[in-house]
Short mmCIF file of C-alpha atoms and ligand atoms in Angstrom, two decimals:
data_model
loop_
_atom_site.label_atom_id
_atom_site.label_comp_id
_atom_site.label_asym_id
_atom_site.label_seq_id
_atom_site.Cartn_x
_atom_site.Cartn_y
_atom_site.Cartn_z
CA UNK A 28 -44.14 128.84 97.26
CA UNK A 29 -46.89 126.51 97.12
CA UNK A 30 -47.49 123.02 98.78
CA UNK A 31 -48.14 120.87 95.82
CA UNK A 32 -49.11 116.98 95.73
CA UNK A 33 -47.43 114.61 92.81
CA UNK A 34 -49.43 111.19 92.54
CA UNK A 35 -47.85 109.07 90.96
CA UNK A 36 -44.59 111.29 92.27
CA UNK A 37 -42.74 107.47 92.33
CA UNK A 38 -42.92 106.82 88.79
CA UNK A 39 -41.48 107.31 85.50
CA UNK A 40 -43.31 110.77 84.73
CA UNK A 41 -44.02 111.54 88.14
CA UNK A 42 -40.43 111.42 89.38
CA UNK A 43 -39.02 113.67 86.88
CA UNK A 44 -41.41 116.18 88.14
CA UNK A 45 -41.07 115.96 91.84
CA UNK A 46 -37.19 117.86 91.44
CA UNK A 47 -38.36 120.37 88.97
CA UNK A 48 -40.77 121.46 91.64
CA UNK A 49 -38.94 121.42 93.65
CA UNK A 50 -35.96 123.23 92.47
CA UNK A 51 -38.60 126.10 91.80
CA UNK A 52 -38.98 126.47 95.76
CA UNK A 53 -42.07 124.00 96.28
CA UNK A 54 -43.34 122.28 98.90
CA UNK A 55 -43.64 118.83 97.20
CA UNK A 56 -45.38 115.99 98.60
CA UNK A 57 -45.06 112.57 96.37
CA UNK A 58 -48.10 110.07 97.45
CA UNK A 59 -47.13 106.11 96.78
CA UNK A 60 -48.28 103.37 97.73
CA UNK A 61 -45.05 101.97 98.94
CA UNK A 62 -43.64 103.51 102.45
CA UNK A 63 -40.63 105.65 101.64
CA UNK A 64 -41.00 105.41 97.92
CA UNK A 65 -42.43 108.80 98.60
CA UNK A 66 -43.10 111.49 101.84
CA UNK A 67 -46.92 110.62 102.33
CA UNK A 68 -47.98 106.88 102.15
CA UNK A 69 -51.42 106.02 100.49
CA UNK A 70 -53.46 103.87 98.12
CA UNK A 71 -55.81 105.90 95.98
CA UNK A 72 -57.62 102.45 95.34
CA UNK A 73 -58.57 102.20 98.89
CA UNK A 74 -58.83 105.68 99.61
CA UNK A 75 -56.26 105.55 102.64
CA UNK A 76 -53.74 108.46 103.55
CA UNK A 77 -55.27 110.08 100.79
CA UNK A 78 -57.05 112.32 102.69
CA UNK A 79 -53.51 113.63 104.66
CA UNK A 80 -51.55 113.64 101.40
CA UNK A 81 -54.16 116.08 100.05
CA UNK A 82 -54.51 118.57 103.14
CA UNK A 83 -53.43 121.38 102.65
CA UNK A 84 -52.41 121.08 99.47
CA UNK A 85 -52.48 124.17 97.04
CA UNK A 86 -51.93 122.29 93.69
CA UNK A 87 -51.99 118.53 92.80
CA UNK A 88 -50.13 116.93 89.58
CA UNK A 89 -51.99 113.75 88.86
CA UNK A 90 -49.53 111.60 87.30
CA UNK A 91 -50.52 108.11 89.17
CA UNK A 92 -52.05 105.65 86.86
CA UNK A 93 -52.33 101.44 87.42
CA UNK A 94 -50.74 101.47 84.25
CA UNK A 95 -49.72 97.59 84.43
CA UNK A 96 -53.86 97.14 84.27
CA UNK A 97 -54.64 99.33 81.77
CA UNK A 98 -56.17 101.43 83.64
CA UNK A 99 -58.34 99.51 85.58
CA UNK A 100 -59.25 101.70 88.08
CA UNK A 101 -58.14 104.96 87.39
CA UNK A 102 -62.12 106.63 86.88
CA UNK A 103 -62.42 105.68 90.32
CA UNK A 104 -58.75 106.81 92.13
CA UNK A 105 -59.31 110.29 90.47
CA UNK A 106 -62.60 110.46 92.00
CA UNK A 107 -61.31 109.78 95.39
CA UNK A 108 -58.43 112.38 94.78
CA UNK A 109 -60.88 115.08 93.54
CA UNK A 110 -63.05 114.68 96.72
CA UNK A 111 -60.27 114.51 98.81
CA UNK A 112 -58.57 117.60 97.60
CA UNK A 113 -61.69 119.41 96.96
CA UNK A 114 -61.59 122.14 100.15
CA UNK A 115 -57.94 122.54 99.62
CA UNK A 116 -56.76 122.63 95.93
CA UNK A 117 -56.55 125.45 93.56
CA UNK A 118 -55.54 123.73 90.73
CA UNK A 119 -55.25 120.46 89.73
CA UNK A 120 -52.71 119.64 86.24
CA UNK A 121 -53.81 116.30 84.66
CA UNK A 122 -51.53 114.22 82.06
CA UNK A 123 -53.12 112.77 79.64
CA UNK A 124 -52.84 111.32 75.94
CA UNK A 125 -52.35 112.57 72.72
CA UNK A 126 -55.94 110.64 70.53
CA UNK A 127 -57.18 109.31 73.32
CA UNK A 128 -60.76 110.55 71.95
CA UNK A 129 -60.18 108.45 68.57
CA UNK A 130 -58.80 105.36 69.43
CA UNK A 131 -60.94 102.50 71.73
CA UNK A 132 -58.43 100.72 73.26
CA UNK A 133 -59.51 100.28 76.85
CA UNK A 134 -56.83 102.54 78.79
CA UNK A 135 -57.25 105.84 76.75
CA UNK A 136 -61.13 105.26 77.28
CA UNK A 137 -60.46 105.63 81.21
CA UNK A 138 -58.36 108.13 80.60
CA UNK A 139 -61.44 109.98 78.45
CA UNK A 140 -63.10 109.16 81.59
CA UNK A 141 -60.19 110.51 83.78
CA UNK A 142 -60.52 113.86 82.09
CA UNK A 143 -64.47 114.27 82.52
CA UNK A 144 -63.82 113.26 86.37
CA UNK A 145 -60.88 116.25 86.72
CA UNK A 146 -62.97 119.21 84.23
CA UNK A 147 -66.39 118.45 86.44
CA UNK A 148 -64.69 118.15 89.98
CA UNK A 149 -65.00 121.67 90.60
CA UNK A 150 -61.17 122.43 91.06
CA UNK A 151 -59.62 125.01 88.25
CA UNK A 152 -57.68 122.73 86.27
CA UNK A 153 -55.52 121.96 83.50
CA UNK A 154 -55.38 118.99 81.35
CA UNK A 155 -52.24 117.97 79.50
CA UNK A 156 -52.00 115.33 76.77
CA UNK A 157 -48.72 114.42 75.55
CA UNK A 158 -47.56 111.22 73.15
CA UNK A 159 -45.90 108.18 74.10
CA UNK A 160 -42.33 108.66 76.20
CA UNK A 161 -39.65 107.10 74.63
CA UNK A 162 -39.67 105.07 77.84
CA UNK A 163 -42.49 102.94 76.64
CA UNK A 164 -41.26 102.15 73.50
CA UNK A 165 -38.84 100.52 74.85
CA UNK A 166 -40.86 98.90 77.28
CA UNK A 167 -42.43 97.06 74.50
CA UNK A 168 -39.03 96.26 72.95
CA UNK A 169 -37.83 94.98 75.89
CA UNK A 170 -41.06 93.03 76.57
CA UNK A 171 -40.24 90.79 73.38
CA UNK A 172 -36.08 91.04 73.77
CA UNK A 173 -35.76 87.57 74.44
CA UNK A 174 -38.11 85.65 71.98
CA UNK A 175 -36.36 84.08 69.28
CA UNK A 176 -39.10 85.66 67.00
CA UNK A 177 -40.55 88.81 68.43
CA UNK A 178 -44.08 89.85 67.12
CA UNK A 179 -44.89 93.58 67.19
CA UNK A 180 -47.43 95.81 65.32
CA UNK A 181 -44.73 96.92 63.06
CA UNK A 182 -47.28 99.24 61.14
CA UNK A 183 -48.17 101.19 64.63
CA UNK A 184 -47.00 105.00 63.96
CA UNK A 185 -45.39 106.80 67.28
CA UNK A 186 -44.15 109.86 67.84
CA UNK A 187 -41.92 109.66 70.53
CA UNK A 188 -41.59 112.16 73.32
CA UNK A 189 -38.87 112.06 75.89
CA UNK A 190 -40.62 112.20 79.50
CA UNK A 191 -38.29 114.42 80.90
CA UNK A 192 -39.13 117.23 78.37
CA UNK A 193 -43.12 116.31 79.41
CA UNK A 194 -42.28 116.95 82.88
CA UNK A 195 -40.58 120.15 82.49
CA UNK A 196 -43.97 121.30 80.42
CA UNK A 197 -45.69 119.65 83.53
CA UNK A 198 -43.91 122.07 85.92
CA UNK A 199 -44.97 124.90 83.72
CA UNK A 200 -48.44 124.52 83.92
CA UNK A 201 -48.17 124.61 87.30
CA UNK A 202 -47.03 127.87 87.50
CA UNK A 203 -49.07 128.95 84.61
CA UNK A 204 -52.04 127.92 86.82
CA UNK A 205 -55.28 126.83 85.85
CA UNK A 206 -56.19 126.85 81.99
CA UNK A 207 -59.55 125.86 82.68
CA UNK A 208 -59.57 123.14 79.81
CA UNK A 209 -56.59 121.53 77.62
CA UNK A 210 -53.20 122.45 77.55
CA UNK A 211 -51.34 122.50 73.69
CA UNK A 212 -51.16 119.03 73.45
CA UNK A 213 -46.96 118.08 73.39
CA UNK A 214 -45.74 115.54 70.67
CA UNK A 215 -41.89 114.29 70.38
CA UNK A 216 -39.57 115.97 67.39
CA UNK A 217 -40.64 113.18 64.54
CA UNK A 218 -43.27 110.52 63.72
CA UNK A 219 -42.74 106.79 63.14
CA UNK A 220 -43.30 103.28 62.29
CA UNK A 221 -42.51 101.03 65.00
CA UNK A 222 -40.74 99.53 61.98
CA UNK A 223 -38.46 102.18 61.91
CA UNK A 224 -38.48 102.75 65.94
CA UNK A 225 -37.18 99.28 66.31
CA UNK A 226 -34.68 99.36 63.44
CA UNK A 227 -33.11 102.31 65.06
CA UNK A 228 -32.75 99.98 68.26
CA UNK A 229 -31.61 97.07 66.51
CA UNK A 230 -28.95 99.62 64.71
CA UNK A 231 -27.58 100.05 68.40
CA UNK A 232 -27.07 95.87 68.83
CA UNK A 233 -29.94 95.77 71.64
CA UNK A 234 -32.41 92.51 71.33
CA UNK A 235 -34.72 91.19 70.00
CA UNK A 236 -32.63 90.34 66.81
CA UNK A 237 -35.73 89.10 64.70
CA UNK A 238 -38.88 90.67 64.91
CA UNK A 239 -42.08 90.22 62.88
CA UNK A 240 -45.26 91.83 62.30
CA UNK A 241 -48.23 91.26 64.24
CA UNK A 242 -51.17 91.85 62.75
CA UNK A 243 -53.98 93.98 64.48
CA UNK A 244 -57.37 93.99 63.41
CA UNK A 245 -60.16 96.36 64.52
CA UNK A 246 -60.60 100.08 65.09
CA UNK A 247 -57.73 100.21 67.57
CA UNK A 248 -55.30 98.68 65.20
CA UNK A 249 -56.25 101.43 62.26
CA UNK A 250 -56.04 103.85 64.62
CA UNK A 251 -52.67 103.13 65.81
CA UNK A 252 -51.78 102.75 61.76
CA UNK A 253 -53.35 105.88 60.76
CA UNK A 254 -51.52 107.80 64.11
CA UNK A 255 -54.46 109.15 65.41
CA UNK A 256 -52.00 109.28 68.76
CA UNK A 257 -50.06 112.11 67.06
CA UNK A 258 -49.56 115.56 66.91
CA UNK A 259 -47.05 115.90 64.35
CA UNK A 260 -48.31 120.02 64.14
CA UNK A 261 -47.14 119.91 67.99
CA UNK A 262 -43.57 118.39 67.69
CA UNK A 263 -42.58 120.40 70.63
CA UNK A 264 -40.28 117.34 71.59
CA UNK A 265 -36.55 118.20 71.09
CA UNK A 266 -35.12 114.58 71.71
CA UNK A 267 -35.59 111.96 68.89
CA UNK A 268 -35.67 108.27 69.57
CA UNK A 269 -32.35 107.59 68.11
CA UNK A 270 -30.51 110.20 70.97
CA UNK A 271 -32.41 108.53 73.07
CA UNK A 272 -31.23 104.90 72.07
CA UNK A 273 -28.03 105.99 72.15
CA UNK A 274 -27.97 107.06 75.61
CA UNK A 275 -29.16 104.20 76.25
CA UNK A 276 -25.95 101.90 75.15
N1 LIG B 4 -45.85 106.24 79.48
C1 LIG B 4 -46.24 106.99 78.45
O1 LIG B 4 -45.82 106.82 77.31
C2 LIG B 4 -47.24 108.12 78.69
C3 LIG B 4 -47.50 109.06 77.69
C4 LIG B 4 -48.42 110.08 77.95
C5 LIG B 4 -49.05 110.15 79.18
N2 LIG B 4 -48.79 109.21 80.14
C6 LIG B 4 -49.46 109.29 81.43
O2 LIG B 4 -48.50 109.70 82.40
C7 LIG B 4 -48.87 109.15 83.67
C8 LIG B 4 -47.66 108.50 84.31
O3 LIG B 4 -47.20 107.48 83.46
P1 LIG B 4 -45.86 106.69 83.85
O4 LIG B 4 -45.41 106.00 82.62
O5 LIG B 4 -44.94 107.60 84.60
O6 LIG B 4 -46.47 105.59 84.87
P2 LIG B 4 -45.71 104.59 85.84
O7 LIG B 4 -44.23 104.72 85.73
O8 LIG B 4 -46.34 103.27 85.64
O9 LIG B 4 -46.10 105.13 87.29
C9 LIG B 4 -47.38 104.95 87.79
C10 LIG B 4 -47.44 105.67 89.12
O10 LIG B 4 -48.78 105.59 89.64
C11 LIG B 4 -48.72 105.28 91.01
N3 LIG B 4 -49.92 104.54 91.39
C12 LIG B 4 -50.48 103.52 90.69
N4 LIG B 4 -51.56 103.07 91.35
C13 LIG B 4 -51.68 103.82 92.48
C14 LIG B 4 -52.59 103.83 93.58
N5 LIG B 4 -53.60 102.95 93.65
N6 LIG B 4 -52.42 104.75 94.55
C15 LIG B 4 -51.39 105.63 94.49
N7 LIG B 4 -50.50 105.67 93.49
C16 LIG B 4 -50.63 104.77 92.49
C17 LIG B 4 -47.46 104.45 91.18
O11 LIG B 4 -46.96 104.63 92.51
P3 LIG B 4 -46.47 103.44 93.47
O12 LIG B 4 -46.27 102.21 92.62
O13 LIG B 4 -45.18 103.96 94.05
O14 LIG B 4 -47.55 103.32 94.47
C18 LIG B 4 -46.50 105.10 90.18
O15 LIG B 4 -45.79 106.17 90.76
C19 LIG B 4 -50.05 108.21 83.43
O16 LIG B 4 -51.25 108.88 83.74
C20 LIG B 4 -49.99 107.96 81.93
O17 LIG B 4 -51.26 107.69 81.37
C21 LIG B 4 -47.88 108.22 79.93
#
């Protein structure tokens, strides 16, 4: 049994780790910023509880991620969790994202960052980079549900992944322990347009009705065309997007 930290333990990923790790016989601490959301209370922006969340921890998941900001600070909250948990830790598994080396867009450039903080902080470690969850495709569908017109990057290629299945490969790096560099990266069953994404969720009578393309320029937008953030030769993912859909009528 180890005593293992989950940051980020509160939310979507992080949360469907904290029972598999438990159900193995862990110790499992969840850090979050919001008391009882989780067992310890911190901030890793500010640096406080962090310090008791990480004592005496053998392993930490880093899952947490100011994901409404893109990212904004995330360089810097790793580096407070590294130095924190650096006397304790003996591994430390990282999730990360599929392309994030070959595609500019702000957030996956921290999260570059992110993974040069974790490989030079002296704790063995493991980094995993998985695609999108099916979660946050739907986040951006539901962002747009109630425009009368809803403009998306239709062109965009995904490969959906459903979380759950990423957190069950999370828990399995733990007990693999450290692999000293990447994991496999983890991609869902099949690739997409977000054409095709949304007309699956249209299919199943959920909003927005009318949607159009929104056109991207730049190096990001290729990217995202070309689906530099997939792994179609890792489609370890069993659940597609339209099982998922459905379970969510
Ligand atoms: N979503 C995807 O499609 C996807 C795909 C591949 C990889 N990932 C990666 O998976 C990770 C988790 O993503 P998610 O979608 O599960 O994120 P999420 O639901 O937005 O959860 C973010 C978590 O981070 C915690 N957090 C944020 N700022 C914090 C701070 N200053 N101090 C302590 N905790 C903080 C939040 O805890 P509280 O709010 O409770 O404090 C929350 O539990 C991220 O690193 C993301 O890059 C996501």
């Amino acid at each position: 049994m180890s005593t293992i930290l989950v940051t980020g333990g509160s939310g979507v990923l992080g949360s469907l780790v904290v029972p598999l790790l438990s159900d193995a016989g862990h110790d499992v601490r969840v850090l979050s910023r919001r008391p009882g959301a989780g067992t310890h209370t911190g901030d890793l922006a500010t640096g406080a509880g962090v310090d008791e969340a990480t004592d005496g921890t053998d392993v930490i998941v880093h899952c947490a991620s100011d994901t409404r900001h893109f990212g904004r600070q995330d360089v810097e909250q790793t580096r407070t969790l590294v130095e924190a948990a650096a006397g304790s830790a003996e591994h430390i598994v990282y999730i990360s994202i599929v392309g994030i080396d070959s595609i500019p867009l702000y957030y996956y450039v921290r999260k570059l960052a992110c993974e040069g903080v974790i490989a030079t902080s002296g704790i063995p470690y493991t980094i995993f980079r998985a695609t999108q969850f099916h979660q946050l495709i739907e986040y951006l569908l539901n962002g747009v549900r109630r425009l009368p017109v809803a403009p998306l990057p239709l062109d965009f290629r995904f490969q959906p992944v459903a979380a759950r299945e990423a957190a069950a490969r999370l828990a399995e790096l733990v007990e693999a322990g450290p692999a000293g560099g990447r994991a496999p990266d983890m991609g869902g069953p099949e690739v997409h347009t977000l054409s095709e994404l949304a007309a699956t969720w249209q299919a199943a009578g959920l909003p927005p009705r009318k949607i159009v393309r929104l056109p991207v320029p730049g190096r990001v937008g290729d990217a995202f065309r070309r689906g530099l953030n997939t792994c179609p030769d890792l489609a370890t993912g069993v659940e597609t997007w339209a099982e998922f859909v459905a379970s969510r009528q």
